[in-house]
PDB file of N, CA and C in Angstrom:
ATOM      1  N   HIS A   4     177.192  87.263 190.866  1.00 64.00           N
ATOM      2  CA  HIS A   4     177.448  85.625 190.756  1.00 64.00           C
ATOM      3  C   HIS A   4     178.157  84.960 189.150  1.00 64.00           C
ATOM      4  N   GLN A   5     178.727  83.927 189.925  1.00 70.00           N
ATOM      5  CA  GLN A   5     179.482  83.166 188.733  1.00 70.00           C
ATOM      6  C   GLN A   5     178.758  81.669 189.033  1.00 70.00           C
ATOM      7  N   SER A   6     179.028  81.035 187.671  1.00 79.00           N
ATOM      8  CA  SER A   6     178.441  80.133 187.319  1.00 79.00           C
ATOM      9  C   SER A   6     179.600  78.709 189.015  1.00 79.00           C
ATOM     10  N   ARG A   7     178.915  77.903 188.955  1.00 78.00           N
ATOM     11  CA  ARG A   7     179.877  77.035 189.823  1.00 78.00           C
ATOM     12  C   ARG A   7     180.513  76.016 188.998  1.00 78.00           C
ATOM     13  N   HIS A   8     181.411  76.562 187.883  1.00 74.00           N
ATOM     14  CA  HIS A   8     182.531  75.477 187.221  1.00 74.00           C
ATOM     15  C   HIS A   8     183.079  76.455 187.002  1.00 74.00           C
ATOM     16  N   LYS A   9     182.983  78.525 186.679  1.00 81.00           N
ATOM     17  CA  LYS A   9     183.940  78.568 186.939  1.00 81.00           C
ATOM     18  C   LYS A   9     184.296  78.947 188.787  1.00 81.00           C
ATOM     19  N   TYR A  10     183.481  78.915 189.543  1.00 79.00           N
ATOM     20  CA  TYR A  10     184.487  79.645 190.824  1.00 79.00           C
ATOM     21  C   TYR A  10     184.625  77.112 190.187  1.00 79.00           C
ATOM     22  N   PHE A  11     184.637  76.891 190.352  1.00 79.00           N
ATOM     23  CA  PHE A  11     185.966  75.066 190.938  1.00 79.00           C
ATOM     24  C   PHE A  11     186.894  75.664 190.262  1.00 79.00           C
ATOM     25  N   ARG A  12     187.478  75.829 188.891  1.00 81.00           N
ATOM     26  CA  ARG A  12     188.120  76.409 188.311  1.00 81.00           C
ATOM     27  C   ARG A  12     189.206  76.911 188.493  1.00 81.00           C
ATOM     28  N   GLU A  13     188.569  78.490 189.190  1.00 85.00           N
ATOM     29  CA  GLU A  13     189.037  79.284 189.823  1.00 85.00           C
ATOM     30  C   GLU A  13     190.130  78.989 191.332  1.00 85.00           C
ATOM     31  N   ASN A  14     189.791  78.196 192.347  1.00 82.00           N
ATOM     32  CA  ASN A  14     190.465  77.516 193.515  1.00 82.00           C
ATOM     33  C   ASN A  14     190.666  75.446 192.790  1.00 82.00           C
ATOM     34  N   GLY A  15     191.421  75.791 191.456  1.00 79.00           N
ATOM     35  CA  GLY A  15     192.283  74.491 191.013  1.00 79.00           C
ATOM     36  C   GLY A  15     191.361  73.661 190.929  1.00 79.00           C
ATOM     37  N   LEU A  16     189.829  73.528 190.973  1.00 80.00           N
ATOM     38  CA  LEU A  16     189.583  71.877 191.003  1.00 80.00           C
ATOM     39  C   LEU A  16     188.817  72.204 188.879  1.00 80.00           C
ATOM     40  N   HIS A  17     189.191  71.419 188.045  1.00 82.00           N
ATOM     41  CA  HIS A  17     188.739  71.747 187.269  1.00 82.00           C
ATOM     42  C   HIS A  17     188.264  70.335 186.910  1.00 82.00           C
ATOM     43  N   ALA A  18     187.289  70.076 186.257  1.00 84.00           N
ATOM     44  CA  ALA A  18     185.632  69.085 185.924  1.00 84.00           C
ATOM     45  C   ALA A  18     186.104  68.709 183.735  1.00 84.00           C
ATOM     46  N   SER A  19     186.690  67.314 183.807  1.00 86.00           N
ATOM     47  CA  SER A  19     187.065  67.055 182.433  1.00 86.00           C
ATOM     48  C   SER A  19     185.388  65.913 181.976  1.00 86.00           C
ATOM     49  N   HIS A  20     184.256  66.078 182.930  1.00 90.00           N
ATOM     50  CA  HIS A  20     183.002  65.195 181.879  1.00 90.00           C
ATOM     51  C   HIS A  20     182.001  65.675 183.500  1.00 90.00           C
ATOM     52  N   ILE A  21     180.445  66.016 182.944  1.00 90.00           N
ATOM     53  CA  ILE A  21     179.433  66.717 182.894  1.00 90.00           C
ATOM     54  C   ILE A  21     178.612  66.313 182.726  1.00 90.00           C
ATOM     55  N   THR A  22     177.947  64.903 183.364  1.00 94.00           N
ATOM     56  CA  THR A  22     176.439  64.475 182.957  1.00 94.00           C
ATOM     57  C   THR A  22     175.295  65.249 183.130  1.00 94.00           C
ATOM     58  N   GLN A  23     174.310  65.252 182.105  1.00 94.00           N
ATOM     59  CA  GLN A  23     173.107  65.830 182.881  1.00 94.00           C
ATOM     60  C   GLN A  23     171.891  65.676 182.819  1.00 94.00           C
ATOM     61  N   ASN A  24     170.607  64.923 183.488  1.00 96.00           N
ATOM     62  CA  ASN A  24     169.794  64.733 183.574  1.00 96.00           C
ATOM     63  C   ASN A  24     168.630  65.309 183.923  1.00 96.00           C
ATOM     64  N   ILE A  25     167.655  65.457 183.041  1.00 94.00           N
ATOM     65  CA  ILE A  25     166.713  66.997 183.331  1.00 94.00           C
ATOM     66  C   ILE A  25     164.775  66.335 183.104  1.00 94.00           C
ATOM     67  N   GLY A  26     164.309  66.110 183.490  1.00 96.00           N
ATOM     68  CA  GLY A  26     163.426  65.110 184.128  1.00 96.00           C
ATOM     69  C   GLY A  26     161.889  66.619 184.175  1.00 96.00           C
ATOM     70  N   ALA A  27     160.573  65.780 184.129  1.00 96.00           N
ATOM     71  CA  ALA A  27     159.893  66.064 184.564  1.00 96.00           C
ATOM     72  C   ALA A  27     159.200  65.200 186.288  1.00 96.00           C
ATOM     73  N   ILE A  28     158.464  65.530 186.945  1.00 97.00           N
ATOM     74  CA  ILE A  28     158.205  65.163 188.731  1.00 97.00           C
ATOM     75  C   ILE A  28     157.051  65.354 188.967  1.00 97.00           C
ATOM     76  N   ALA A  29     156.117  65.270 188.710  1.00 97.00           N
ATOM     77  CA  ALA A  29     154.516  66.093 190.068  1.00 97.00           C
ATOM     78  C   ALA A  29     155.388  66.449 191.586  1.00 97.00           C
ATOM     79  N   ALA A  30     154.664  67.418 191.779  1.00 97.00           N
ATOM     80  CA  ALA A  30     155.491  67.652 193.244  1.00 97.00           C
ATOM     81  C   ALA A  30     154.806  66.482 194.169  1.00 97.00           C
ATOM     82  N   SER A  31     155.651  66.699 195.157  1.00 97.00           N
ATOM     83  CA  SER A  31     155.171  66.222 196.261  1.00 97.00           C
ATOM     84  C   SER A  31     154.104  66.470 196.992  1.00 97.00           C
ATOM     85  N   PRO A  32     153.967  66.238 198.466  1.00 98.00           N
ATOM     86  CA  PRO A  32     153.600  66.832 199.715  1.00 98.00           C
ATOM     87  C   PRO A  32     154.952  68.227 200.268  1.00 98.00           C
ATOM     88  N   ILE A  33     155.979  67.512 200.607  1.00 96.00           N
ATOM     89  CA  ILE A  33     157.023  68.162 200.739  1.00 96.00           C
ATOM     90  C   ILE A  33     157.033  68.899 200.063  1.00 96.00           C
ATOM     91  N   LEU A  34     157.879  68.793 198.436  1.00 95.00           N
ATOM     92  CA  LEU A  34     158.131  70.445 197.875  1.00 95.00           C
ATOM     93  C   LEU A  34     156.701  71.486 197.266  1.00 95.00           C
ATOM     94  N   ALA A  35     155.640  70.745 197.920  1.00 96.00           N
ATOM     95  CA  ALA A  35     154.195  71.967 196.967  1.00 96.00           C
ATOM     96  C   ALA A  35     154.214  72.947 198.045  1.00 96.00           C
ATOM     97  N   LYS A  36     154.656  72.144 200.033  1.00 96.00           N
ATOM     98  CA  LYS A  36     154.835  72.797 200.731  1.00 96.00           C
ATOM     99  C   LYS A  36     155.564  73.889 200.369  1.00 96.00           C
ATOM    100  N   HIS A  37     156.961  74.014 200.204  1.00 94.00           N
ATOM    101  CA  HIS A  37     158.053  74.679 200.299  1.00 94.00           C
ATOM    102  C   HIS A  37     158.620  75.531 199.328  1.00 94.00           C
ATOM    103  N   LEU A  38     157.081  75.366 197.858  1.00 92.00           N
ATOM    104  CA  LEU A  38     157.038  75.916 196.317  1.00 92.00           C
ATOM    105  C   LEU A  38     155.947  76.423 196.245  1.00 92.00           C
ATOM    106  N   ASN A  39     155.121  76.342 197.582  1.00 93.00           N
ATOM    107  CA  ASN A  39     154.052  76.907 197.431  1.00 93.00           C
ATOM    108  C   ASN A  39     152.768  76.337 196.269  1.00 93.00           C
ATOM    109  N   ILE A  40     152.760  75.352 195.515  1.00 95.00           N
ATOM    110  CA  ILE A  40     151.903  75.001 194.628  1.00 95.00           C
ATOM    111  C   ILE A  40     151.863  73.193 195.147  1.00 95.00           C
ATOM    112  N   GLU A  41     150.796  73.208 194.231  1.00 96.00           N
ATOM    113  CA  GLU A  41     149.112  72.237 194.965  1.00 96.00           C
ATOM    114  C   GLU A  41     150.314  70.903 194.440  1.00 96.00           C
ATOM    115  N   VAL A  42     150.139  69.824 195.300  1.00 97.00           N
ATOM    116  CA  VAL A  42     150.453  68.692 195.151  1.00 97.00           C
ATOM    117  C   VAL A  42     149.778  68.168 193.758  1.00 97.00           C
ATOM    118  N   GLY A  43     151.763  67.621 193.759  1.00 97.00           N
ATOM    119  CA  GLY A  43     151.327  66.977 191.959  1.00 97.00           C
ATOM    120  C   GLY A  43     151.193  68.390 190.470  1.00 97.00           C
ATOM    121  N   ALA A  44     151.519  68.780 191.281  1.00 96.00           N
ATOM    122  CA  ALA A  44     151.874  70.371 190.331  1.00 96.00           C
ATOM    123  C   ALA A  44     153.231  69.777 189.218  1.00 96.00           C
ATOM    124  N   PRO A  45     153.416  69.567 188.156  1.00 96.00           N
ATOM    125  CA  PRO A  45     154.348  69.489 187.760  1.00 96.00           C
ATOM    126  C   PRO A  45     155.743  69.957 187.515  1.00 96.00           C
ATOM    127  N   LEU A  46     156.678  69.551 187.986  1.00 97.00           N
ATOM    128  CA  LEU A  46     157.804  70.525 188.602  1.00 97.00           C
ATOM    129  C   LEU A  46     159.008  69.601 187.090  1.00 97.00           C
ATOM    130  N   LEU A  47     159.955  70.375 186.846  1.00 96.00           N
ATOM    131  CA  LEU A  47     161.314  70.127 186.263  1.00 96.00           C
ATOM    132  C   LEU A  47     162.552  70.320 187.353  1.00 96.00           C
ATOM    133  N   SER A  48     162.898  68.259 187.178  1.00 96.00           N
ATOM    134  CA  SER A  48     163.972  68.092 188.091  1.00 96.00           C
ATOM    135  C   SER A  48     165.513  67.600 187.098  1.00 96.00           C
ATOM    136  N   LEU A  49     166.485  68.132 187.785  1.00 95.00           N
ATOM    137  CA  LEU A  49     167.467  68.784 186.865  1.00 95.00           C
ATOM    138  C   LEU A  49     168.694  67.575 188.218  1.00 95.00           C
ATOM    139  N   VAL A  50     170.115  66.370 187.911  1.00 96.00           N
ATOM    140  CA  VAL A  50     170.750  66.166 188.791  1.00 96.00           C
ATOM    141  C   VAL A  50     171.608  66.690 187.190  1.00 96.00           C
ATOM    142  N   ARG A  51     173.301  67.070 188.233  1.00 93.00           N
ATOM    143  CA  ARG A  51     174.234  67.053 187.148  1.00 93.00           C
ATOM    144  C   ARG A  51     175.036  66.296 187.909  1.00 93.00           C
ATOM    145  N   ARG A  52     176.276  65.928 187.530  1.00 94.00           N
ATOM    146  CA  ARG A  52     177.554  65.571 188.075  1.00 94.00           C
ATOM    147  C   ARG A  52     178.721  65.836 187.309  1.00 94.00           C
ATOM    148  N   SER A  53     179.781  66.673 188.625  1.00 90.00           N
ATOM    149  CA  SER A  53     180.730  66.577 187.349  1.00 90.00           C
ATOM    150  C   SER A  53     182.178  65.976 187.659  1.00 90.00           C
ATOM    151  N   PHE A  54     182.850  64.909 187.426  1.00 92.00           N
ATOM    152  CA  PHE A  54     184.100  64.876 187.422  1.00 92.00           C
ATOM    153  C   PHE A  54     184.990  64.882 187.358  1.00 92.00           C
ATOM    154  N   ARG A  55     185.961  64.468 187.766  1.00 89.00           N
ATOM    155  CA  ARG A  55     187.533  65.160 186.943  1.00 89.00           C
ATOM    156  C   ARG A  55     188.017  63.398 186.781  1.00 89.00           C
ATOM    157  N   GLN A  56     189.190  63.921 186.291  1.00 88.00           N
ATOM    158  CA  GLN A  56     190.134  63.047 185.774  1.00 88.00           C
ATOM    159  C   GLN A  56     191.292  62.190 186.862  1.00 88.00           C
ATOM    160  N   ASN A  57     190.878  61.114 187.510  1.00 87.00           N
ATOM    161  CA  ASN A  57     192.052  61.137 188.556  1.00 87.00           C
ATOM    162  C   ASN A  57     192.473  60.279 188.052  1.00 87.00           C
ATOM    163  N   GLY A  58     193.714  59.884 186.998  1.00 89.00           N
ATOM    164  CA  GLY A  58     195.017  58.880 186.687  1.00 89.00           C
ATOM    165  C   GLY A  58     193.552  58.774 185.056  1.00 89.00           C
ATOM    166  N   LYS A  59     193.605  56.800 185.722  1.00 91.00           N
ATOM    167  CA  LYS A  59     192.497  56.467 184.532  1.00 91.00           C
ATOM    168  C   LYS A  59     191.359  56.585 184.911  1.00 91.00           C
ATOM    169  N   GLN A  60     191.196  56.992 185.824  1.00 93.00           N
ATOM    170  CA  GLN A  60     188.971  56.983 186.884  1.00 93.00           C
ATOM    171  C   GLN A  60     189.040  58.613 186.951  1.00 93.00           C
ATOM    172  N   GLU A  61     187.236  58.328 187.007  1.00 92.00           N
ATOM    173  CA  GLU A  61     186.909  59.015 186.857  1.00 92.00           C
ATOM    174  C   GLU A  61     186.497  59.730 188.880  1.00 92.00           C
ATOM    175  N   GLU A  62     186.773  60.665 188.875  1.00 93.00           N
ATOM    176  CA  GLU A  62     186.033  61.452 190.126  1.00 93.00           C
ATOM    177  C   GLU A  62     184.684  62.365 190.252  1.00 93.00           C
ATOM    178  N   LEU A  63     184.025  61.829 190.887  1.00 93.00           N
ATOM    179  CA  LEU A  63     182.867  62.669 191.325  1.00 93.00           C
ATOM    180  C   LEU A  63     183.361  63.871 191.910  1.00 93.00           C
ATOM    181  N   VAL A  64     183.686  65.422 191.550  1.00 89.00           N
ATOM    182  CA  VAL A  64     183.664  66.203 192.481  1.00 89.00           C
ATOM    183  C   VAL A  64     182.468  67.014 192.980  1.00 89.00           C
ATOM    184  N   ASP A  65     181.028  66.745 192.467  1.00 89.00           N
ATOM    185  CA  ASP A  65     180.329  67.909 192.488  1.00 89.00           C
ATOM    186  C   ASP A  65     178.917  66.766 192.365  1.00 89.00           C
ATOM    187  N   TYR A  66     178.108  67.164 193.048  1.00 94.00           N
ATOM    188  CA  TYR A  66     176.270  66.728 193.244  1.00 94.00           C
ATOM    189  C   TYR A  66     176.336  67.950 192.924  1.00 94.00           C
ATOM    190  N   LEU A  67     174.978  68.071 191.747  1.00 93.00           N
ATOM    191  CA  LEU A  67     173.900  69.283 191.898  1.00 93.00           C
ATOM    192  C   LEU A  67     172.820  68.411 191.329  1.00 93.00           C
ATOM    193  N   SER A  68     171.586  68.456 192.467  1.00 95.00           N
ATOM    194  CA  SER A  68     170.337  68.422 193.024  1.00 95.00           C
ATOM    195  C   SER A  68     169.006  69.237 192.460  1.00 95.00           C
ATOM    196  N   ALA A  69     168.083  69.350 191.664  1.00 94.00           N
ATOM    197  CA  ALA A  69     167.523  70.277 192.102  1.00 94.00           C
ATOM    198  C   ALA A  69     165.852  70.528 190.966  1.00 94.00           C
ATOM    199  N   VAL A  70     164.937  71.222 191.933  1.00 95.00           N
ATOM    200  CA  VAL A  70     164.169  71.268 191.754  1.00 95.00           C
ATOM    201  C   VAL A  70     163.232  72.409 191.117  1.00 95.00           C
ATOM    202  N   PHE A  71     162.773  72.759 189.843  1.00 93.00           N
ATOM    203  CA  PHE A  71     162.483  74.050 189.928  1.00 93.00           C
ATOM    204  C   PHE A  71     161.048  73.993 189.464  1.00 93.00           C
ATOM    205  N   ASN A  72     160.068  75.019 189.513  1.00 92.00           N
ATOM    206  CA  ASN A  72     158.690  75.031 188.897  1.00 92.00           C
ATOM    207  C   ASN A  72     158.451  75.111 188.048  1.00 92.00           C
ATOM    208  N   THR A  73     157.816  74.572 187.248  1.00 89.00           N
ATOM    209  CA  THR A  73     157.847  75.063 186.076  1.00 89.00           C
ATOM    210  C   THR A  73     157.121  76.869 185.397  1.00 89.00           C
ATOM    211  N   ASP A  74     157.029  77.202 185.993  1.00 88.00           N
ATOM    212  CA  ASP A  74     155.946  77.781 185.702  1.00 88.00           C
ATOM    213  C   ASP A  74     157.062  79.530 185.883  1.00 88.00           C
ATOM    214  N   LEU A  75     157.840  79.106 186.384  1.00 87.00           N
ATOM    215  CA  LEU A  75     159.029  80.376 187.265  1.00 87.00           C
ATOM    216  C   LEU A  75     160.284  79.796 186.768  1.00 87.00           C
ATOM    217  N   PHE A  76     160.763  78.759 185.251  1.00 83.00           N
ATOM    218  CA  PHE A  76     161.735  78.634 185.096  1.00 83.00           C
ATOM    219  C   PHE A  76     162.216  78.454 183.484  1.00 83.00           C
ATOM    220  N   GLN A  77     163.062  78.635 183.475  1.00 84.00           N
ATOM    221  CA  GLN A  77     163.373  78.988 181.323  1.00 84.00           C
ATOM    222  C   GLN A  77     164.690  78.254 181.665  1.00 84.00           C
ATOM    223  N   TYR A  78     164.883  77.223 180.724  1.00 81.00           N
ATOM    224  CA  TYR A  78     166.991  76.170 180.803  1.00 81.00           C
ATOM    225  C   TYR A  78     166.780  77.520 179.166  1.00 81.00           C
ATOM    226  N   GLN A  79     167.962  77.683 179.375  1.00 83.00           N
ATOM    227  CA  GLN A  79     168.350  77.920 177.718  1.00 83.00           C
ATOM    228  C   GLN A  79     170.172  77.271 177.907  1.00 83.00           C
ATOM    229  N   MET A  80     170.913  76.731 176.532  1.00 82.00           N
ATOM    230  CA  MET A  80     172.294  77.100 176.490  1.00 82.00           C
ATOM    231  C   MET A  80     172.605  77.290 175.356  1.00 82.00           C
ATOM    232  N   ASP A  81     173.711  78.027 175.888  1.00 87.00           N
ATOM    233  CA  ASP A  81     174.792  78.184 174.813  1.00 87.00           C
ATOM    234  C   ASP A  81     175.858  77.016 174.068  1.00 87.00           C
ATOM    235  N   LEU A  82     175.619  76.994 173.149  1.00 83.00           N
ATOM    236  CA  LEU A  82     176.360  76.076 173.302  1.00 83.00           C
ATOM    237  C   LEU A  82     177.387  76.511 171.411  1.00 83.00           C
ATOM    238  N   LYS A  83     178.428  76.207 171.709  1.00 87.00           N
ATOM    239  CA  LYS A  83     179.328  76.670 171.119  1.00 87.00           C
ATOM    240  C   LYS A  83     180.848  75.539 170.949  1.00 87.00           C
ATOM    241  N   LEU A  84     180.737  75.188 168.728  1.00 82.00           N
ATOM    242  CA  LEU A  84     179.982  74.575 168.640  1.00 82.00           C
ATOM    243  C   LEU A  84     182.029  74.962 167.931  1.00 82.00           C
ATOM    244  N   ASP A  85     183.291  73.844 167.198  1.00 72.00           N
ATOM    245  CA  ASP A  85     184.182  74.064 167.357  1.00 72.00           C
ATOM    246  C   ASP A  85     184.182  73.911 165.150  1.00 72.00           C
TER     247      ASP A  85
END
């Protein structure tokens, strides 16, 4: 399986800017039911917006919203610096 952005690049869509917000939320009744957890249990919320440059303006090309069970989720980053 490959990353979303690798797939986009291979299909001609090149993101020039990405914003990502990560935060804690409490499980709503609907989320709790789908994740088989208690209502109010802590969850991790992730929202990612990917943009491409379109002339002088940025254009939203991808929106990802996901919720993760904190008991099962691990976040890892590998940053390459110049």
